[in-house]
Tab-separated table of C-alpha atoms in Angstrom:
chain	number	residue	atom	x	y	z
A	156	UNK	CA	21.592	175.426	212.549
A	157	UNK	CA	25.006	173.742	210.233
A	158	UNK	CA	25.598	171.176	212.952
A	159	UNK	CA	25.254	167.611	212.270
A	160	UNK	CA	21.854	165.063	212.863
A	161	UNK	CA	21.768	164.016	216.152
A	162	UNK	CA	22.087	160.043	216.174
A	163	UNK	CA	21.468	157.322	218.875
A	164	UNK	CA	24.035	155.704	220.475
A	165	UNK	CA	25.772	152.779	218.906
A	166	UNK	CA	24.543	154.576	215.478
A	167	UNK	CA	26.471	154.480	212.453
A	168	UNK	CA	26.861	157.911	211.188
A	169	UNK	CA	26.633	157.022	207.463
A	170	UNK	CA	22.545	155.663	208.122
A	171	UNK	CA	19.495	157.041	208.770
A	172	UNK	CA	16.757	155.819	211.721
A	173	UNK	CA	14.108	153.767	209.733
A	174	UNK	CA	10.500	155.798	208.525
A	175	UNK	CA	7.721	153.989	209.170
A	176	UNK	CA	5.621	153.179	205.925
A	177	UNK	CA	2.069	155.049	205.926
A	178	UNK	CA	-0.331	152.084	204.899
A	179	UNK	CA	-2.642	153.290	202.090
A	180	UNK	CA	-6.186	153.582	203.777
A	181	UNK	CA	-9.182	151.275	201.816
A	182	UNK	CA	-11.124	154.940	200.423
A	183	UNK	CA	-7.559	155.259	198.367
A	184	UNK	CA	-7.076	151.623	197.004
A	185	UNK	CA	-7.988	151.376	193.289
A	186	UNK	CA	-11.267	150.368	192.045
A	187	UNK	CA	-10.962	147.579	190.375
A	188	UNK	CA	-14.395	148.055	188.513
A	189	UNK	CA	-13.174	151.480	187.328
A	190	UNK	CA	-10.453	149.813	186.322
A	191	UNK	CA	-12.860	146.784	183.986
A	192	UNK	CA	-14.496	150.068	182.762
A	193	UNK	CA	-11.147	151.635	181.781
A	194	UNK	CA	-9.861	148.694	179.909
A	195	UNK	CA	-13.409	147.762	177.866
A	196	UNK	CA	-14.255	151.575	177.982
A	197	UNK	CA	-14.935	151.237	173.756
A	198	UNK	CA	-16.869	147.769	174.051
A	199	UNK	CA	-18.975	149.126	177.097
A	200	UNK	CA	-19.863	152.570	175.681
A	201	UNK	CA	-21.282	150.740	171.800
A	202	UNK	CA	-23.219	148.377	173.613
A	203	UNK	CA	-26.792	148.630	173.638
A	204	UNK	CA	-27.785	146.494	176.801
A	205	UNK	CA	-25.944	145.454	179.983
A	206	UNK	CA	-26.077	141.310	178.784
A	207	UNK	CA	-23.950	142.512	175.829
A	208	UNK	CA	-21.189	143.118	178.677
A	209	UNK	CA	-21.776	140.115	180.901
A	210	UNK	CA	-21.730	137.928	177.465
A	211	UNK	CA	-18.338	139.293	177.226
A	212	UNK	CA	-17.296	138.786	180.379
A	213	UNK	CA	-18.217	135.250	180.546
A	214	UNK	CA	-16.360	134.618	177.344
A	215	UNK	CA	-13.347	135.905	178.911
A	216	UNK	CA	-13.557	133.543	181.863
A	217	UNK	CA	-14.791	135.303	184.457
A	218	UNK	CA	-17.252	132.689	186.800
A	219	UNK	CA	-19.765	134.011	189.575
A	220	UNK	CA	-16.654	133.539	192.311
A	221	UNK	CA	-13.714	135.480	190.641
A	222	UNK	CA	-16.060	138.376	190.499
A	223	UNK	CA	-17.664	137.899	193.595
A	224	UNK	CA	-13.679	138.064	195.029
A	225	UNK	CA	-12.386	140.709	192.710
A	226	UNK	CA	-15.288	142.859	192.207
A	227	UNK	CA	-17.008	142.010	195.359
A	228	UNK	CA	-20.464	142.024	193.364
A	229	UNK	CA	-22.700	139.112	193.147
A	230	UNK	CA	-22.031	138.063	189.604
A	231	UNK	CA	-21.350	138.483	186.105
A	232	UNK	CA	-24.869	140.020	185.132
A	233	UNK	CA	-24.445	142.174	188.690
A	234	UNK	CA	-21.260	143.907	187.176
A	235	UNK	CA	-22.132	143.765	183.580
A	236	UNK	CA	-25.044	146.305	185.256
A	237	UNK	CA	-22.441	148.730	187.343
A	238	UNK	CA	-20.238	148.956	183.801
A	239	UNK	CA	-22.908	149.872	181.929
A	240	UNK	CA	-24.209	152.606	184.482
A	241	UNK	CA	-20.563	154.054	184.974
A	242	UNK	CA	-19.660	154.494	181.011
A	243	UNK	CA	-21.665	156.511	178.735
A	244	UNK	CA	-23.131	155.380	175.473
A	245	UNK	CA	-21.171	155.931	172.351
A	246	UNK	CA	-21.704	154.459	169.471
A	247	UNK	CA	-19.278	155.143	166.486
A	248	UNK	CA	-20.090	155.604	163.014
A	249	UNK	CA	-18.774	152.346	160.838
A	250	UNK	CA	-15.968	153.004	158.452
A	251	UNK	CA	-17.618	152.256	155.348
A	252	UNK	CA	-21.384	153.499	154.748
A	253	UNK	CA	-23.817	150.682	154.350
A	254	UNK	CA	-25.237	150.094	151.067
A	255	UNK	CA	-28.485	151.585	150.422
A	256	UNK	CA	-30.737	149.410	147.942
A	257	UNK	CA	-32.651	152.549	147.325
A	258	UNK	CA	-30.202	154.236	145.329
A	259	UNK	CA	-31.037	155.414	142.082
A	260	UNK	CA	-30.080	157.149	139.086
A	261	UNK	CA	-32.195	160.076	137.830
A	262	UNK	CA	-31.922	158.878	133.889
A	263	UNK	CA	-33.409	155.616	134.616
A	264	UNK	CA	-36.318	156.955	135.998
A	265	UNK	CA	-36.835	159.044	133.442
A	266	UNK	CA	-36.499	156.534	130.914
A	267	UNK	CA	-39.427	154.296	132.924
A	268	UNK	CA	-41.100	157.569	132.485
A	269	UNK	CA	-40.507	157.775	128.699
A	270	UNK	CA	-41.385	153.749	127.932
A	271	UNK	CA	-44.788	154.503	129.900
A	272	UNK	CA	-45.932	157.552	127.784
A	273	UNK	CA	-44.701	155.811	124.044
A	274	UNK	CA	-47.583	153.025	123.909
A	275	UNK	CA	-49.947	156.553	123.506
A	276	UNK	CA	-48.725	157.117	120.237
A	277	UNK	CA	-50.032	153.509	119.467
A	278	UNK	CA	-53.559	155.421	120.061
A	279	UNK	CA	-52.778	157.838	117.616
A	280	UNK	CA	-51.817	155.143	115.156
A	281	UNK	CA	-54.857	153.226	115.803
A	282	UNK	CA	-57.573	155.993	115.413
A	283	UNK	CA	-59.076	155.509	112.717
A	284	UNK	CA	-59.936	151.454	113.885
A	285	UNK	CA	-61.176	153.192	116.977
A	286	UNK	CA	-63.223	155.722	115.256
A	287	UNK	CA	-67.593	155.434	115.235
A	288	UNK	CA	-70.908	156.336	116.390
A	289	UNK	CA	-70.316	157.884	120.013
A	290	UNK	CA	-72.349	154.811	122.383
A	291	UNK	CA	-74.464	155.061	125.451
A	292	UNK	CA	-71.109	156.387	127.612
A	293	UNK	CA	-70.443	159.188	125.029
A	294	UNK	CA	-67.401	157.736	123.927
A	295	UNK	CA	-66.413	156.049	119.904
A	296	UNK	CA	-67.848	153.091	119.901
A	297	UNK	CA	-64.362	151.266	119.402
A	298	UNK	CA	-63.339	153.456	122.595
A	299	UNK	CA	-65.050	150.986	124.930
A	300	UNK	CA	-63.444	147.956	124.670
A	301	UNK	CA	-60.134	149.712	124.710
A	302	UNK	CA	-61.274	150.985	127.654
A	303	UNK	CA	-62.381	147.411	129.147
A	304	UNK	CA	-59.613	145.402	128.111
A	305	UNK	CA	-56.573	147.959	129.555
A	306	UNK	CA	-58.326	148.348	132.999
A	307	UNK	CA	-58.138	144.426	133.159
A	308	UNK	CA	-54.960	144.752	132.450
A	309	UNK	CA	-53.955	147.172	134.579
A	310	UNK	CA	-55.320	145.385	137.594
A	311	UNK	CA	-54.102	141.992	136.219
A	312	UNK	CA	-50.598	143.025	135.594
A	313	UNK	CA	-50.098	145.052	138.897
A	314	UNK	CA	-51.167	141.992	141.063
A	315	UNK	CA	-48.356	139.575	138.888
A	316	UNK	CA	-45.516	141.996	138.943
A	317	UNK	CA	-45.912	141.517	142.333
A	318	UNK	CA	-45.712	138.159	142.632
A	319	UNK	CA	-42.583	138.159	140.132
A	320	UNK	CA	-40.714	140.785	142.635
A	321	UNK	CA	-41.546	138.975	145.080
A	322	UNK	CA	-39.511	135.700	143.628
A	323	UNK	CA	-36.752	137.891	142.626
A	324	UNK	CA	-36.631	139.495	146.348
A	325	UNK	CA	-36.634	135.558	147.246
A	326	UNK	CA	-33.697	135.273	144.726
A	327	UNK	CA	-35.431	133.271	142.577
A	328	UNK	CA	-35.500	134.382	138.874
A	329	UNK	CA	-36.255	131.062	137.692
A	330	UNK	CA	-39.527	130.634	139.107
A	331	UNK	CA	-39.986	134.942	138.617
A	332	UNK	CA	-39.616	133.930	134.936
A	333	UNK	CA	-42.547	131.033	135.232
A	334	UNK	CA	-44.642	133.440	136.559
A	335	UNK	CA	-44.535	135.891	134.223
A	336	UNK	CA	-44.541	133.231	131.467
A	337	UNK	CA	-47.725	131.948	132.666
A	338	UNK	CA	-49.187	134.644	134.224
A	339	UNK	CA	-48.692	137.283	131.130
A	340	UNK	CA	-50.737	135.320	128.571
A	341	UNK	CA	-53.504	134.644	131.055
A	342	UNK	CA	-53.444	138.508	131.730
A	343	UNK	CA	-53.786	138.919	127.995
A	344	UNK	CA	-56.801	136.826	127.884
A	345	UNK	CA	-58.659	138.190	130.507
A	346	UNK	CA	-58.114	141.651	128.549
A	347	UNK	CA	-59.111	140.416	125.169
A	348	UNK	CA	-62.150	138.639	126.779
A	349	UNK	CA	-62.918	141.826	128.782
A	350	UNK	CA	-62.935	143.881	125.282
A	351	UNK	CA	-65.075	141.565	123.503
A	352	UNK	CA	-67.555	141.586	126.392
A	353	UNK	CA	-68.492	145.342	126.268
A	354	UNK	CA	-67.654	145.741	122.555
A	355	UNK	CA	-71.089	146.475	121.376
A	356	UNK	CA	-71.532	148.177	118.033
A	357	UNK	CA	-67.692	148.481	117.632
A	358	UNK	CA	-65.998	147.028	114.911
A	359	UNK	CA	-63.272	144.114	114.917
A	360	UNK	CA	-60.374	146.063	114.250
A	361	UNK	CA	-61.465	147.799	117.516
A	362	UNK	CA	-61.685	144.410	119.143
A	363	UNK	CA	-58.106	143.319	117.812
A	364	UNK	CA	-56.480	146.488	118.640
A	365	UNK	CA	-58.199	146.001	122.542
A	366	UNK	CA	-56.536	143.037	122.016
A	367	UNK	CA	-53.281	144.182	120.651
A	368	UNK	CA	-52.913	146.884	123.674
A	369	UNK	CA	-53.675	143.459	126.243
A	370	UNK	CA	-50.805	141.096	124.648
A	371	UNK	CA	-48.477	144.187	124.753
A	372	UNK	CA	-49.336	145.176	128.256
A	373	UNK	CA	-48.301	141.687	129.418
A	374	UNK	CA	-45.307	141.407	127.732
A	375	UNK	CA	-44.224	144.690	128.430
A	376	UNK	CA	-44.937	143.808	132.380
A	377	UNK	CA	-42.316	141.127	131.473
A	378	UNK	CA	-39.482	142.975	130.369
A	379	UNK	CA	-40.430	146.264	133.153
A	380	UNK	CA	-40.007	143.504	135.518
A	381	UNK	CA	-36.821	142.028	134.664
A	382	UNK	CA	-35.138	144.792	133.758
A	383	UNK	CA	-34.756	145.620	130.211
A	384	UNK	CA	-36.303	149.339	130.192
A	385	UNK	CA	-33.783	149.613	127.440
A	386	UNK	CA	-34.716	146.592	125.233
A	387	UNK	CA	-38.773	147.952	125.314
A	388	UNK	CA	-37.633	151.472	124.031
A	389	UNK	CA	-35.650	150.071	121.496
A	390	UNK	CA	-39.278	148.505	120.424
A	391	UNK	CA	-40.800	151.130	120.640
A	392	UNK	CA	-38.596	154.042	118.926
A	393	UNK	CA	-39.452	152.919	115.469
A	394	UNK	CA	-43.241	152.950	115.982
A	395	UNK	CA	-42.885	156.563	117.575
A	396	UNK	CA	-41.498	157.833	114.585
A	397	UNK	CA	-43.765	156.127	112.503
A	398	UNK	CA	-46.480	158.383	114.045
A	399	UNK	CA	-45.006	161.544	113.808
A	400	UNK	CA	-46.279	161.602	109.770
A	401	UNK	CA	-49.421	161.004	110.918
A	402	UNK	CA	-49.386	164.767	112.628
A	403	UNK	CA	-49.586	166.301	109.154
A	404	UNK	CA	-50.493	164.043	106.296
A	405	UNK	CA	-53.091	161.032	106.176
A	406	UNK	CA	-51.449	157.589	106.357
A	407	UNK	CA	-52.519	154.417	104.845
A	408	UNK	CA	-54.200	152.269	107.045
A	409	UNK	CA	-52.403	149.136	105.667
A	410	UNK	CA	-49.137	151.334	106.858
A	411	UNK	CA	-50.395	151.970	110.613
A	412	UNK	CA	-51.743	148.075	110.880
A	413	UNK	CA	-47.931	147.164	109.915
A	414	UNK	CA	-46.217	149.690	112.133
A	415	UNK	CA	-48.599	148.536	115.215
A	416	UNK	CA	-48.065	144.991	114.649
A	417	UNK	CA	-44.020	145.310	113.958
A	418	UNK	CA	-43.663	146.985	117.163
A	419	UNK	CA	-46.042	144.175	118.784
A	420	UNK	CA	-44.408	141.718	117.725
A	421	UNK	CA	-40.672	142.890	118.891
A	422	UNK	CA	-42.045	143.735	122.239
A	423	UNK	CA	-43.370	139.854	122.718
A	424	UNK	CA	-40.512	138.388	121.400
A	425	UNK	CA	-37.999	140.889	123.168
A	426	UNK	CA	-40.519	139.142	125.969
A	427	UNK	CA	-40.061	135.651	125.331
A	428	UNK	CA	-36.434	136.306	124.622
A	429	UNK	CA	-36.352	136.718	128.633
A	430	UNK	CA	-38.193	134.136	129.564
A	431	UNK	CA	-36.613	131.455	127.484
A	432	UNK	CA	-34.474	129.578	130.393
A	433	UNK	CA	-38.201	128.891	131.823
A	434	UNK	CA	-39.573	128.096	128.393
A	435	UNK	CA	-36.634	125.336	128.211
A	436	UNK	CA	-37.726	124.296	131.571
A	437	UNK	CA	-41.757	123.919	130.859
A	438	UNK	CA	-40.692	122.186	127.612
A	439	UNK	CA	-38.650	119.344	129.596
A	440	UNK	CA	-42.003	118.345	131.449
A	441	UNK	CA	-41.931	120.980	134.449
A	442	UNK	CA	-45.749	122.592	133.656
A	443	UNK	CA	-46.699	122.056	137.143
A	444	UNK	CA	-43.351	124.004	138.632
A	445	UNK	CA	-44.764	127.023	136.673
A	446	UNK	CA	-48.082	126.806	137.852
A	447	UNK	CA	-46.617	126.225	141.543
A	448	UNK	CA	-44.588	129.513	140.882
A	449	UNK	CA	-47.993	131.339	139.632
A	450	UNK	CA	-50.435	129.890	142.344
A	451	UNK	CA	-50.076	129.115	145.646
A	452	UNK	CA	-50.461	125.478	145.337
A	453	UNK	CA	-49.161	122.806	142.823
A	454	UNK	CA	-50.891	121.537	139.998
A	455	UNK	CA	-52.658	118.301	139.805
A	456	UNK	CA	-50.754	115.180	140.214
A	457	UNK	CA	-49.123	115.249	143.486
A	458	UNK	CA	-46.196	117.917	143.106
A	459	UNK	CA	-45.663	119.436	146.080
A	460	UNK	CA	-46.631	122.939	146.825
A	461	UNK	CA	-44.756	126.077	146.313
A	462	UNK	CA	-41.715	126.335	148.917
A	463	UNK	CA	-42.112	127.223	152.111
A	464	UNK	CA	-41.216	130.910	152.318
A	465	UNK	CA	-42.626	132.042	148.935
A	466	UNK	CA	-45.007	134.125	148.386
A	467	UNK	CA	-48.534	133.861	148.928
A	468	UNK	CA	-51.433	134.412	146.332
A	469	UNK	CA	-53.199	136.545	148.566
A	470	UNK	CA	-50.505	138.951	148.840
A	471	UNK	CA	-50.789	139.950	145.031
A	472	UNK	CA	-54.530	140.762	145.718
A	473	UNK	CA	-54.573	144.522	146.925
A	474	UNK	CA	-51.954	145.382	144.592
A	475	UNK	CA	-54.095	143.887	141.764
A	476	UNK	CA	-56.900	146.498	143.092
A	477	UNK	CA	-54.921	149.261	143.150
A	478	UNK	CA	-53.776	148.873	139.964
A	479	UNK	CA	-57.573	148.634	139.065
A	480	UNK	CA	-58.542	151.760	141.600
A	481	UNK	CA	-55.527	153.860	140.195
A	482	UNK	CA	-56.897	152.879	136.501
A	483	UNK	CA	-60.554	154.250	136.803
A	484	UNK	CA	-59.148	157.283	138.847
A	485	UNK	CA	-57.109	158.440	136.185
A	486	UNK	CA	-60.090	157.261	133.921
A	487	UNK	CA	-62.295	159.938	135.114
A	488	UNK	CA	-59.828	162.505	135.602
A	489	UNK	CA	-59.310	162.437	131.499
A	490	UNK	CA	-62.602	161.529	130.072
A	491	UNK	CA	-65.012	162.287	133.256
A	492	UNK	CA	-66.748	165.016	131.305
A	493	UNK	CA	-67.730	163.136	128.191
A	494	UNK	CA	-68.873	160.124	130.481
A	495	UNK	CA	-71.206	162.519	132.293
A	496	UNK	CA	-72.992	163.414	129.383
A	497	UNK	CA	-70.440	167.134	128.179
A	498	UNK	CA	-68.563	166.973	125.131
A	499	UNK	CA	-65.121	165.458	124.724
A	500	UNK	CA	-62.805	168.047	126.044
A	501	UNK	CA	-59.143	168.980	124.286
A	502	UNK	CA	-57.245	169.419	127.755
A	503	UNK	CA	-58.154	165.619	129.501
A	504	UNK	CA	-55.338	164.410	126.586
A	505	UNK	CA	-52.173	166.599	128.028
A	506	UNK	CA	-53.354	165.897	131.811
A	507	UNK	CA	-52.937	162.223	130.940
A	508	UNK	CA	-50.073	162.427	129.204
A	509	UNK	CA	-48.966	164.726	132.013
A	510	UNK	CA	-49.981	162.411	135.083
A	511	UNK	CA	-47.701	159.689	132.330
A	512	UNK	CA	-44.964	161.167	132.386
A	513	UNK	CA	-43.990	162.321	135.973
A	514	UNK	CA	-44.368	158.405	136.869
A	515	UNK	CA	-40.656	158.618	136.086
A	516	UNK	CA	-39.712	161.534	138.151
A	517	UNK	CA	-42.505	160.173	140.882
A	518	UNK	CA	-40.661	156.904	141.106
A	519	UNK	CA	-36.932	158.378	141.719
A	520	UNK	CA	-38.472	160.682	144.681
A	521	UNK	CA	-39.933	157.636	145.829
A	522	UNK	CA	-36.471	156.340	145.959
A	523	UNK	CA	-35.297	159.321	147.373
A	524	UNK	CA	-37.647	159.682	150.409
A	525	UNK	CA	-36.504	155.587	151.453
A	526	UNK	CA	-32.722	156.304	151.041
A	527	UNK	CA	-32.911	159.763	153.133
A	528	UNK	CA	-35.428	157.458	155.620
A	529	UNK	CA	-32.210	155.383	156.060
A	530	UNK	CA	-29.758	158.005	156.355
A	531	UNK	CA	-32.308	159.308	159.131
A	532	UNK	CA	-32.177	156.177	161.166
A	533	UNK	CA	-28.244	156.415	161.139
A	534	UNK	CA	-27.991	160.312	161.805
A	535	UNK	CA	-30.963	160.711	164.382
A	536	UNK	CA	-30.905	159.289	168.389
A	537	UNK	CA	-34.370	159.522	169.346
A	538	UNK	CA	-37.668	158.318	168.006
A	539	UNK	CA	-39.397	161.855	168.288
A	540	UNK	CA	-36.484	163.300	165.890
A	541	UNK	CA	-36.863	160.406	162.957
A	542	UNK	CA	-40.199	160.934	163.097
A	543	UNK	CA	-39.340	164.998	162.260
A	544	UNK	CA	-36.623	164.074	159.868
A	545	UNK	CA	-39.130	161.598	158.131
A	546	UNK	CA	-41.884	164.215	157.667
A	547	UNK	CA	-39.483	166.822	156.601
A	548	UNK	CA	-38.241	164.263	153.937
A	549	UNK	CA	-41.833	163.562	152.685
A	550	UNK	CA	-43.033	166.987	152.518
A	551	UNK	CA	-39.631	168.289	150.252
A	552	UNK	CA	-40.048	164.951	148.083
A	553	UNK	CA	-43.777	164.959	148.094
A	554	UNK	CA	-43.628	168.787	146.979
A	555	UNK	CA	-41.010	168.154	144.145
A	556	UNK	CA	-43.164	165.785	142.347
A	557	UNK	CA	-45.933	168.491	142.229
A	558	UNK	CA	-44.152	171.169	140.855
A	559	UNK	CA	-42.902	168.672	138.640
A	560	UNK	CA	-46.671	167.425	137.768
A	561	UNK	CA	-46.990	171.080	137.441
A	562	UNK	CA	-44.909	171.751	135.004
A	563	UNK	CA	-45.754	169.036	132.669
A	564	UNK	CA	-49.271	170.007	133.105
A	565	UNK	CA	-48.581	173.546	131.545
A	566	UNK	CA	-46.144	172.771	129.604
A	567	UNK	CA	-48.151	169.816	127.565
A	568	UNK	CA	-50.894	171.749	127.271
A	569	UNK	CA	-49.392	174.341	125.733
A	570	UNK	CA	-47.842	172.245	123.027
A	571	UNK	CA	-50.617	170.376	122.213
A	572	UNK	CA	-52.782	171.800	119.242
A	573	UNK	CA	-55.943	173.589	120.206
A	574	UNK	CA	-55.565	173.387	123.913
A	575	UNK	CA	-56.933	176.040	126.264
A	576	UNK	CA	-54.836	176.441	129.596
A	577	UNK	CA	-56.473	174.554	132.190
A	578	UNK	CA	-58.282	176.268	135.148
A	579	UNK	CA	-57.874	176.037	138.519
A	580	UNK	CA	-59.911	173.676	139.249
A	581	UNK	CA	-58.707	171.553	137.078
A	582	UNK	CA	-54.871	171.538	137.799
A	583	UNK	CA	-55.739	171.320	141.609
A	584	UNK	CA	-57.981	168.369	140.746
A	585	UNK	CA	-54.506	166.854	139.070
A	586	UNK	CA	-52.647	167.697	141.431
A	587	UNK	CA	-54.262	166.078	143.911
A	588	UNK	CA	-54.289	163.201	141.759
A	589	UNK	CA	-50.691	163.084	141.943
A	590	UNK	CA	-50.989	163.172	145.513
A	591	UNK	CA	-53.080	160.327	145.860
A	592	UNK	CA	-51.281	158.117	143.275
A	593	UNK	CA	-47.974	159.365	144.936
A	594	UNK	CA	-48.505	158.570	148.079
A	595	UNK	CA	-50.263	154.956	147.401
A	596	UNK	CA	-46.977	154.129	145.796
A	597	UNK	CA	-44.941	155.012	148.988
A	598	UNK	CA	-47.542	152.604	150.793
A	599	UNK	CA	-47.025	149.984	148.441
A	600	UNK	CA	-42.851	150.039	148.850
A	601	UNK	CA	-42.938	149.584	152.459
A	602	UNK	CA	-45.530	146.487	152.255
A	603	UNK	CA	-48.612	148.981	153.343
A	604	UNK	CA	-50.564	148.466	150.511
A	605	UNK	CA	-53.324	147.581	151.517
A	606	UNK	CA	-54.952	151.010	153.152
A	607	UNK	CA	-53.567	152.829	149.612
A	608	UNK	CA	-55.834	149.939	148.181
A	609	UNK	CA	-58.664	150.749	150.384
A	610	UNK	CA	-58.479	154.212	150.056
A	611	UNK	CA	-58.582	154.153	146.423
A	612	UNK	CA	-61.017	152.011	145.562
A	613	UNK	CA	-63.213	153.906	148.147
A	614	UNK	CA	-62.508	157.063	146.260
A	615	UNK	CA	-63.059	155.379	142.131
A	616	UNK	CA	-66.329	153.833	144.112
A	617	UNK	CA	-67.505	157.742	145.014
A	618	UNK	CA	-66.676	159.295	142.063
A	619	UNK	CA	-68.101	155.829	139.631
A	620	UNK	CA	-71.584	156.630	142.270
A	621	UNK	CA	-71.727	160.542	141.526
A	622	UNK	CA	-70.993	160.105	137.763
A	623	UNK	CA	-74.269	157.262	137.928
A	624	UNK	CA	-76.289	159.490	140.044
A	625	UNK	CA	-75.128	162.724	138.140
A	626	UNK	CA	-73.756	164.428	141.283
A	627	UNK	CA	-72.438	167.689	140.851
A	628	UNK	CA	-69.860	168.493	138.211
A	629	UNK	CA	-67.044	165.967	137.116
A	630	UNK	CA	-63.588	168.324	137.373
A	631	UNK	CA	-65.642	169.650	140.825
A	632	UNK	CA	-66.612	165.923	142.020
A	633	UNK	CA	-63.067	165.085	141.176
A	634	UNK	CA	-61.315	167.429	143.604
A	635	UNK	CA	-63.127	166.675	146.275
A	636	UNK	CA	-62.457	163.099	146.057
A	637	UNK	CA	-59.102	163.499	145.073
A	638	UNK	CA	-58.638	165.838	147.690
A	639	UNK	CA	-60.403	163.579	150.189
A	640	UNK	CA	-57.970	160.388	148.843
A	641	UNK	CA	-55.163	161.943	149.602
A	642	UNK	CA	-55.524	163.706	152.877
A	643	UNK	CA	-56.342	160.259	154.047
A	644	UNK	CA	-53.296	158.880	152.780
A	645	UNK	CA	-51.010	161.684	153.824
A	646	UNK	CA	-52.305	160.729	157.489
A	647	UNK	CA	-51.776	157.266	157.218
A	648	UNK	CA	-48.271	157.659	155.510
A	649	UNK	CA	-47.097	159.943	158.255
A	650	UNK	CA	-48.492	158.049	160.936
A	651	UNK	CA	-46.853	154.940	159.296
A	652	UNK	CA	-43.245	156.066	157.723
A	653	UNK	CA	-42.788	157.757	161.593
A	654	UNK	CA	-42.108	154.585	162.970
A	655	UNK	CA	-38.471	153.325	162.711
A	656	UNK	CA	-39.815	149.760	162.043
A	657	UNK	CA	-41.787	150.407	158.990
A	658	UNK	CA	-38.513	151.061	157.322
A	659	UNK	CA	-37.278	147.462	157.164
């Protein structure tokens, strides 16, 4: 055991016999494709298609001949498919969250809701101008031209606002200003003509008030589209403050008219200031550019048509129809019983005020839904999971809006003088109308306004036919019509917004 190692004859004692080297079997040699997969692991894991990997391989200078010699596959696409199969998908989160265009502050939306309500004080100031004997519709004679002008203005200005927003979306603020500069006066003229056409026995003062309302609608649309809500609020606050004394004592008619004209003049001047750059352009002989911004074709004289990619005129028509239909539905909710031959109810005014005030929170919840939907696109990994997340977010936002609307309806009814608490049918009808309006706005925001406009127009037509044929009581008919329209739009929203492509 302790003896020396045996050596062959002639061998030196300080050397050992050579040990033959073991050959590595072919199955134990390193896998070149596996080594490449390890080296490109991060890129392969984030790839959504093998073609991305093939493009990287070709950009590194790997020809098909070298790929066949080194990796034993046919070409770069075959190698890319092999690498794609070997590495699990891992999509890294971006270091910085992408910009969310739908994130907006609650205060700004509440401000818009207040701006929507403040013009109602003008109707309190102008009440003596609208007084008179009741006409065929059961309303004071001066109210009919006011409603006709309002419906015309809602329809026209909805379409005008869409067209101006479309120009802003294209980055052409100058064309948006020209569109508003020419479109707002046309809308004011149409509203005044509509009021004059149905004036009947109304006093000239009532027609003048309706014409002033049409001018306000055009000017306020200009300010709202161009993001000047605070300026509009500042112009309306003096008129609203001047209305408060009328609640406790009689105010001379001259003071009422002065407040109305001063507020209207302030809003119109602010709107003109906003479109002043367009006024300067048109003053240099570019009226055809204004017509091009408003219409889908140029003015006479051989001017070229609107720039390629500009908004089409037909694209604004559904928005105008939605504005008209929603205005008719709100009108029936407020004055349906009177139009059906009943007495003017004190419940109608608080309901209309609550619905108008709720438009601010409705806008914020709409932005919240779109923002959460974008977050769902990033966090979910399958179409089914995204659809569930979208429906859940939709339910939360819609329930939140209905809670706000219910609270506003009960609060305004409690604060409004000589107003009883609304019954269950009226509250249910108001909430269903809120669903119709909110889901309609949601469909507008995703570019699916045609379906919402069709449903709202059908609902307005059905309610009009029920009124003309004296079918049912107004609040029962309203509840059925609003409920059916709300259900139809809810189905449309869930079916559409469950697809990721709808959230582009």
